[in-house]
Coordinates of C-alpha atoms in Angstrom, one line a residue:
Chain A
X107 CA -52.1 16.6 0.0
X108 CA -51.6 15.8 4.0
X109 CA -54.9 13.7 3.7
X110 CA -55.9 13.0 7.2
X111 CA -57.0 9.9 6.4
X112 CA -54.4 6.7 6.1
X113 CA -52.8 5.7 8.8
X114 CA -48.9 7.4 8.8
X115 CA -47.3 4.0 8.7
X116 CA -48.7 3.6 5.4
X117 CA -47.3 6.8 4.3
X118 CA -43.8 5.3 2.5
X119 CA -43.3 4.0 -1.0
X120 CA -43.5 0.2 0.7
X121 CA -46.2 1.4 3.0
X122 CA -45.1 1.2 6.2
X123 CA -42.9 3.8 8.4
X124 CA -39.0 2.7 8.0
X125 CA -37.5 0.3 11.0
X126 CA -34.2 1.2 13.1
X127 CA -32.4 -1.0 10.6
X128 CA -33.1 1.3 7.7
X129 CA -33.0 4.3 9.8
X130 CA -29.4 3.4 10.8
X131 CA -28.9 2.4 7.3
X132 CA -29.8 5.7 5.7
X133 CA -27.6 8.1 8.6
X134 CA -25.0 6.0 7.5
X135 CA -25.5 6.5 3.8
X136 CA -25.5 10.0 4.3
X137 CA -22.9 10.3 6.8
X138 CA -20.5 8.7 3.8
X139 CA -21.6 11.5 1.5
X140 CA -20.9 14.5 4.2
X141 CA -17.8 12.6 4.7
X142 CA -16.5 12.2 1.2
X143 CA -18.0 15.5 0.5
X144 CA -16.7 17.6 3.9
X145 CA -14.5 15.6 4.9
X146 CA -14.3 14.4 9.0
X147 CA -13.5 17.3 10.6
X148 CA -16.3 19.3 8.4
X149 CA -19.2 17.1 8.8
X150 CA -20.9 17.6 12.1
X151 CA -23.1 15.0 13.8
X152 CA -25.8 17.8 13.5
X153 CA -25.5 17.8 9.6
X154 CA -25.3 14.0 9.2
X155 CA -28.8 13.8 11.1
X156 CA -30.2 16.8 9.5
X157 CA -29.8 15.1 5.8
X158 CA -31.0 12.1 7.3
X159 CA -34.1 13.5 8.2
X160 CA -33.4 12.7 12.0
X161 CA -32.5 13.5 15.5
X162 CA -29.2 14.3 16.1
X163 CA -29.9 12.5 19.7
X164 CA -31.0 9.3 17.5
X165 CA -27.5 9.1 16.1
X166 CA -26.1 9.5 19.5
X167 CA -28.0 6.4 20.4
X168 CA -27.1 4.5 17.4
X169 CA -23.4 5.3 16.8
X170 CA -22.5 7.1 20.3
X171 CA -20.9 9.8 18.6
X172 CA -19.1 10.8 15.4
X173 CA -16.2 8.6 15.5
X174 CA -18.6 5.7 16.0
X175 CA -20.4 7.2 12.7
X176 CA -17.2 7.1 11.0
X177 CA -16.3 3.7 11.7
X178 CA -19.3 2.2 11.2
X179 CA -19.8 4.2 7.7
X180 CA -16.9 3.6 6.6
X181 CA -16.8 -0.2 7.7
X182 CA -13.6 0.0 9.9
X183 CA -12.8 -3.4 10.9
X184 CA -11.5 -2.3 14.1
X185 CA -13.4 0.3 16.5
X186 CA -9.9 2.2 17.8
X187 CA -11.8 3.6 21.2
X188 CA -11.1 -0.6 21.8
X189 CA -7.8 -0.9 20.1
X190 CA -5.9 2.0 20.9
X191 CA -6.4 2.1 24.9
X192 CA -4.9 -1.2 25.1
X193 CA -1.9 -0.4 23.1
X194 CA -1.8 2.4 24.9
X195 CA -2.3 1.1 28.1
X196 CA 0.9 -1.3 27.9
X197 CA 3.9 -0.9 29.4
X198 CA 6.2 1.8 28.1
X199 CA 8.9 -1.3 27.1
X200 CA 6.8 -3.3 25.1
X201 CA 4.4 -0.7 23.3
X202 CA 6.5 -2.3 20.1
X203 CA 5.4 -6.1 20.7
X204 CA 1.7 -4.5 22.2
X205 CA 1.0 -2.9 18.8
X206 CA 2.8 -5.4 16.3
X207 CA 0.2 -8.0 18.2
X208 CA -2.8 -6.5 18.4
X209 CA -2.8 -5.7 14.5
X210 CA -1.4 -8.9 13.9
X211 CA -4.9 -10.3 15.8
X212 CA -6.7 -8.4 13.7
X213 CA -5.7 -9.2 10.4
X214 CA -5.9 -12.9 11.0
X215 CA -9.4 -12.8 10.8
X216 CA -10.4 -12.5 7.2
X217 CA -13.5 -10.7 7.6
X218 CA -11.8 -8.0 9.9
X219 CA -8.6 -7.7 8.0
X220 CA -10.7 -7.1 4.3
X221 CA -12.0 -4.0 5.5
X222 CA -9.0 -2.9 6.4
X223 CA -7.2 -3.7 2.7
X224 CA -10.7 -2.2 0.8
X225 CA -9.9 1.2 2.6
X226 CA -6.2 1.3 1.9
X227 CA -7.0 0.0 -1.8
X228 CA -9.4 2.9 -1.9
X229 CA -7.3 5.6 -0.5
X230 CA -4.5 4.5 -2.7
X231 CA -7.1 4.8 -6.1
X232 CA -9.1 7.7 -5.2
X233 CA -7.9 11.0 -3.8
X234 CA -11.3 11.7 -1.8
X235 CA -11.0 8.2 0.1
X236 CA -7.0 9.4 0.7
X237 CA -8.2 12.4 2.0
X238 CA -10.8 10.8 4.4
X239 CA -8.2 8.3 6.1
X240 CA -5.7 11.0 6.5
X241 CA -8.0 13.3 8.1
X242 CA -9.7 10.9 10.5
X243 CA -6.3 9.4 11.0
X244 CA -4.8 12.6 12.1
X245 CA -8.0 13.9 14.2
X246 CA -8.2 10.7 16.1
X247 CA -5.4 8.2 16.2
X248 CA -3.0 10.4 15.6
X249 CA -4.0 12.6 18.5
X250 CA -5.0 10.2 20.9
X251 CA -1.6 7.9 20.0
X252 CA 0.6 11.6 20.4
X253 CA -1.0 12.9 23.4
X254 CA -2.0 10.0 25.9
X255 CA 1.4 7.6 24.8
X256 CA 3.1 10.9 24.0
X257 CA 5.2 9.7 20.6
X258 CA 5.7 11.8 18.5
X259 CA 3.5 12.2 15.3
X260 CA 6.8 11.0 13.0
X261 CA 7.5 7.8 15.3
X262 CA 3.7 7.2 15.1
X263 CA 3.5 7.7 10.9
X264 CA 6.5 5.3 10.5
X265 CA 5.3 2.7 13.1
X266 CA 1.5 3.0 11.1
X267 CA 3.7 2.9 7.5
X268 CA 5.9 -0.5 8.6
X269 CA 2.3 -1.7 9.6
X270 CA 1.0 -0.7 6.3
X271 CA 3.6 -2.1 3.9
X272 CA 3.8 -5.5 5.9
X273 CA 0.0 -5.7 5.8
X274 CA 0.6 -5.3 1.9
X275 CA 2.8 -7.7 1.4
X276 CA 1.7 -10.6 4.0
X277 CA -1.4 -10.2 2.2
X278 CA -2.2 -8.5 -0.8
X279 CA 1.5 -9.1 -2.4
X280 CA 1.7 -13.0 -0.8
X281 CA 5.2 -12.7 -0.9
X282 CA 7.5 -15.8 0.6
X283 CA 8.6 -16.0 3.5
X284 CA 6.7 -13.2 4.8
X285 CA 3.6 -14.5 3.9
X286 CA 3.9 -17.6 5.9
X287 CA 5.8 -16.2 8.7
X288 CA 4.2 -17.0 11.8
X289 CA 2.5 -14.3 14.0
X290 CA 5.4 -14.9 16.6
X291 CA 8.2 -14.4 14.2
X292 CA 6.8 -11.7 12.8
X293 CA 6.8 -9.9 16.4
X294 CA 10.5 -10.6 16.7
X295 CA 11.2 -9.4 13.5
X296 CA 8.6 -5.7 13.5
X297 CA 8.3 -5.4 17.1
X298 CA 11.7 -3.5 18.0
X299 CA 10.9 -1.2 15.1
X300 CA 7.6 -0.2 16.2
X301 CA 8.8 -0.1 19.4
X302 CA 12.0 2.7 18.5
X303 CA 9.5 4.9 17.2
X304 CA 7.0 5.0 19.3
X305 CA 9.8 5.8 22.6
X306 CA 11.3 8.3 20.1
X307 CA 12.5 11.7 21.4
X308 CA 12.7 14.4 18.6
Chain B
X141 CA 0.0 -14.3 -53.4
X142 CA 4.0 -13.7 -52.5
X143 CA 4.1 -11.4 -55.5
X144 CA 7.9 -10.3 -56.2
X145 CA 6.8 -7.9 -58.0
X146 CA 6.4 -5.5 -55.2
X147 CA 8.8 -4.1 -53.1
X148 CA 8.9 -5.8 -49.7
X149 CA 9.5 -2.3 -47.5
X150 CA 5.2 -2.0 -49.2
X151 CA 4.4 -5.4 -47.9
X152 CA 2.9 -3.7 -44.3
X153 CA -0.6 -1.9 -44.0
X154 CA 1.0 1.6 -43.6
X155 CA 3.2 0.8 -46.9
X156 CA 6.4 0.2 -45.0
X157 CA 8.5 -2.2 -43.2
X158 CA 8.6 -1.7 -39.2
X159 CA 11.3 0.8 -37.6
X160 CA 12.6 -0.1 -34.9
X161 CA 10.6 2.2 -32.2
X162 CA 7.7 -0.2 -33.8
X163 CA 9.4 -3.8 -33.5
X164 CA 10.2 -2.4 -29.8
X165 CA 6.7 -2.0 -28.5
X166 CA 5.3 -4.8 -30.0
X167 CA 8.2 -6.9 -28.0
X168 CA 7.0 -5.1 -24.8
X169 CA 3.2 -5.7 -25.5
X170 CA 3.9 -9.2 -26.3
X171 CA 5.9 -9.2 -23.2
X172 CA 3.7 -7.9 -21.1
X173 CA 0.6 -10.2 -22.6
X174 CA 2.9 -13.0 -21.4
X175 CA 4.3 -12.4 -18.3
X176 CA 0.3 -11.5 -17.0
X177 CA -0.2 -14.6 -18.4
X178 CA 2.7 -17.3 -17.6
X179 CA 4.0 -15.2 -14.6
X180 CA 8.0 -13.8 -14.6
X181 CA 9.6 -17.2 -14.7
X182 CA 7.5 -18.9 -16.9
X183 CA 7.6 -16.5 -20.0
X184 CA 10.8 -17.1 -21.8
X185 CA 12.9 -14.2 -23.8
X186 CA 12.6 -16.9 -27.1
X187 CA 8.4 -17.0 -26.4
X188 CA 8.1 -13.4 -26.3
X189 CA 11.0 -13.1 -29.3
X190 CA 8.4 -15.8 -31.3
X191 CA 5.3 -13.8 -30.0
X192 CA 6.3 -10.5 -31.4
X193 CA 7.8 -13.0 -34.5
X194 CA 11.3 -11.9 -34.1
X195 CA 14.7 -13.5 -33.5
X196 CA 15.4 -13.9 -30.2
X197 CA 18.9 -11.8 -30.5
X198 CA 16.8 -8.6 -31.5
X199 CA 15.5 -8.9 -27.9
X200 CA 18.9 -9.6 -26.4
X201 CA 20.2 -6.5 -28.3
X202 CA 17.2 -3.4 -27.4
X203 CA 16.7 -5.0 -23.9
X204 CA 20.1 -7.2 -22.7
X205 CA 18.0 -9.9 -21.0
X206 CA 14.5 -10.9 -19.5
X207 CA 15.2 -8.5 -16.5
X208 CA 15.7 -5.7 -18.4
X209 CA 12.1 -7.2 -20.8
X210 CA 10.5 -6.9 -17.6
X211 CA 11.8 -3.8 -16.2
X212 CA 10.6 -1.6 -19.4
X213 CA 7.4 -3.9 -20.0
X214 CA 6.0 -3.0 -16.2
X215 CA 7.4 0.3 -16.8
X216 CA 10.1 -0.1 -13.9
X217 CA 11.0 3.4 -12.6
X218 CA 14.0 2.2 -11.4
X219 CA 16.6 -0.2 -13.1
X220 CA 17.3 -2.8 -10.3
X221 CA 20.8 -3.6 -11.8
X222 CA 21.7 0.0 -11.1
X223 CA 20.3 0.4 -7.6
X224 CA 20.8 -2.7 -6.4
X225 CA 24.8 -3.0 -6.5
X226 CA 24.8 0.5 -4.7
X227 CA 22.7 -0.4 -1.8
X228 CA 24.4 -3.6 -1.8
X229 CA 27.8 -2.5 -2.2
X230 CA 27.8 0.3 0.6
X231 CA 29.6 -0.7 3.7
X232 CA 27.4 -3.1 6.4
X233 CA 27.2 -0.3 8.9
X234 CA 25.0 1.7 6.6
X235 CA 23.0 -0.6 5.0
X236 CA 20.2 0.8 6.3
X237 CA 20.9 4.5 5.6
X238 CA 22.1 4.1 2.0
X239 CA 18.7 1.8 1.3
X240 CA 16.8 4.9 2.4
X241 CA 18.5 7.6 0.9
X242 CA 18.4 5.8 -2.7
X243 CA 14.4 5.5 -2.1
X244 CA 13.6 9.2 -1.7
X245 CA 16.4 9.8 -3.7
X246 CA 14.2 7.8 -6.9
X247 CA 10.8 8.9 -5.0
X248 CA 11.8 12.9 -4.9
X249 CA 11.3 13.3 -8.5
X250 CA 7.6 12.5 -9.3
X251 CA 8.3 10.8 -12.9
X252 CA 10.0 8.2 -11.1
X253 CA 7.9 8.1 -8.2
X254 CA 4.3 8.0 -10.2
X255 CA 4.9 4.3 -12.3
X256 CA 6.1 2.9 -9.3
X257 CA 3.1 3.8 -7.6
X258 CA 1.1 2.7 -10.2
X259 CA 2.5 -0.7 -9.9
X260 CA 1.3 -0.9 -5.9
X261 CA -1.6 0.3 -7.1
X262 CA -2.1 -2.3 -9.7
X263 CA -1.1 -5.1 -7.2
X264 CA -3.3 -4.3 -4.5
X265 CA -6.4 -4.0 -7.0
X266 CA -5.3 -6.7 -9.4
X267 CA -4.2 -10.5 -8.9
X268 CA -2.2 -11.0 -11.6
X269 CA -0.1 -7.9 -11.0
X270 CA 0.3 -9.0 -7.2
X271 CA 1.5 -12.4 -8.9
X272 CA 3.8 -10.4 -11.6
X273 CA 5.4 -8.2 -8.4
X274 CA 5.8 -11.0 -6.2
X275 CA 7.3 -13.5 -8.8
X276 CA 9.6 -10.6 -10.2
X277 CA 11.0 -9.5 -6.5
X278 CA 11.5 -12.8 -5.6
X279 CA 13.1 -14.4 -8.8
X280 CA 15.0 -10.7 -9.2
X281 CA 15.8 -8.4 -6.1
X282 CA 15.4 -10.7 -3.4
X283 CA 17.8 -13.7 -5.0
X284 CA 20.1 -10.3 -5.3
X285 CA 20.4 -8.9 -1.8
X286 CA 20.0 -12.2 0.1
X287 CA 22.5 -13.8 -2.1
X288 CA 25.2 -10.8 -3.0
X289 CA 24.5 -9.0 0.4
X290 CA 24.0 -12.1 2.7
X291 CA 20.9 -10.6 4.3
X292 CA 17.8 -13.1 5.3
X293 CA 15.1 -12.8 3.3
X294 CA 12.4 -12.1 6.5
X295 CA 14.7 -9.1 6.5
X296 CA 14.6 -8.0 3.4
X297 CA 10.4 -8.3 3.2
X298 CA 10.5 -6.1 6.1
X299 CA 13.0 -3.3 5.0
X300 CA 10.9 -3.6 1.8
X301 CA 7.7 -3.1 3.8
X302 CA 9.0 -0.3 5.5
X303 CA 9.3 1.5 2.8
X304 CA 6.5 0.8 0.6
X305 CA 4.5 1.9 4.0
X306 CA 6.3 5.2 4.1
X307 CA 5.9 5.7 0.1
X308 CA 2.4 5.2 0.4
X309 CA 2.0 7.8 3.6
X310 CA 3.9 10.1 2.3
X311 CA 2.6 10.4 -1.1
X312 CA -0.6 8.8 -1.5
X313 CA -2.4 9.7 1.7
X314 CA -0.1 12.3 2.7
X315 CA -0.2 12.4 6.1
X316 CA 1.2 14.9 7.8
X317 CA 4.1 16.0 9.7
X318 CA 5.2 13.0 7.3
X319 CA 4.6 14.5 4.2
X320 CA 6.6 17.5 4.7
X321 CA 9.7 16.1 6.4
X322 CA 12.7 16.4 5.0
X323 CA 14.6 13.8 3.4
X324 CA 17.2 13.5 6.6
X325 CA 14.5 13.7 8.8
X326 CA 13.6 10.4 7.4
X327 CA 16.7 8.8 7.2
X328 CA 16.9 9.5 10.8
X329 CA 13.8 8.3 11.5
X330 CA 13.5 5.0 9.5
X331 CA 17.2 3.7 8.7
X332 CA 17.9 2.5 11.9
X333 CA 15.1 0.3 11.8
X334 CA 16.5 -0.4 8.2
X335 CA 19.7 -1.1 9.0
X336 CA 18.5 -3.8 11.9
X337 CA 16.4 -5.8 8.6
X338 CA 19.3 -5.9 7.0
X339 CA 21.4 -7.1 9.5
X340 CA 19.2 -9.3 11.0
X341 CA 20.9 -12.8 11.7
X342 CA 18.3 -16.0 12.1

């Protein structure tokens, strides 16, 4: 059946070999199956190129490496190898008003902050899209927030849960005043919250 | 066709007049048809009474008032009008911890935890339920605590958030060391920040 005779591009269903776009497109496809089906820590960047049918060293190029793969399949609105250094990065004192900001930039941008609510919505509806947040939560922002800021996992969870339930109801819940709080008051009133727990000492 | 022949307990399909378990529902699905539709404060207890095509003292008697329509309509785990004079009532200086403790005190048993779940879920997913919630704890619990316990509303939303944050961490996504803490652990770790919201002076 290998016919030696058309040309390979003309070998697919559309006739013609697939571009980077759908190349990038199908490891990602696949990585959110290994994903939902593995979960993070048990799908390797070796078996998310192998059912894709390519190189691991082409997903290395495309996605750097399997947090990138995660993010991007799972359309995180914000890439936290960006985020998380410059919380991190802030002075011990105002961590609080650091963190309370930076999400607070996020979310005012629609098309960043959607993302965001269709993967809480989802892990709130469906056990398997729980599962995924909390593991790539824990093996990633969780470790990097613990070791390199040293808070303690507790003071991180309640800092990420205020975040959480403030998202919900600034946006999702709309509810008055909170919903038309400016950014600024909303710093004075979150930021010495996130700020106790993430200088906690257990 | 008003036959007196026949005896009016026949006049129904099933042969019989309505108990009262019957008459109840149908109140609560008429109530809940309306309050999706017309939102908390614009269903009145004499347009559900005439919906369900009953006198609007039967409502008054099985359900007291519209609060407690709504409560058992939406499937409330928790009757506000119990909880909220104990929070409110404790002494200032632990607000914050008594808030808390009544929250995993409800959330520790799953039967009360599960509807109130469901009802986050069904705001983030639905529109009309996010209007239902938001008109409810605004009309209901928020005119309570900001009135009867003096605190600013900005407060209240983010006490509120708090806790809806560290509901959905700790039993939705289950994130651990979070999950598995105790219930004092908690209280350590979140009333303070409690207690601040609810103290909070503009």
């Amino acid at each position: 059946m290998t016919e030696a005779a058309g040309p390979r591009e003309a070998a697919g269903p559309r006739g013609r070999r697939p571009g980077p776009t759908e190349t990038r497109e199908k490891i990602l496809a696949e990585a959110r199956d290994l994903f939902a089906e593995k979960g993070y820590d048990g799908a390797s960047l070796r078996a998310i190129a192998r059912a894709a049918g390519v190189d691991p060293a082409l997903v290395h190029h495309f996605f750097g490496n399997k947090e990138g793969v995660f993010v991007e399949a799972m359309r995180f609105p914000v890439d936290p190898s960006v985020v998380l250094p410059r919380v991190i990065s802030a002075p011990r004192e105002r961590l609080g008003e650091t963190m309370v900001r930076t999400f607070l930039e996020v979310w005012r941008d629609e098309d960043r902050r959607a993302p965001m609510l269709a993967m809480l919505r989802s892990a709130m509806t469906n056990e398997r899209a729980a599962a995924l947040l909390r593991e790539f939560v824990t093996a990633v922002l969780l470790g990097r927030v613990t070791r390199d800021a040293e808070v303690p996992p507790l003071g991180v969870q309640a800092a990420a849960g205020q975040m959480i339930g403030l998202m919900i109801l600034r946006y999702v819940v709309r509810m008055e005043p909170l919903a038309s709080a400016s950014e600024d008051e909303l710093i004075e009133l979150v930021a010495p919250a996130i700020q106790r727990y993430l200088t906690l000492t257990f």
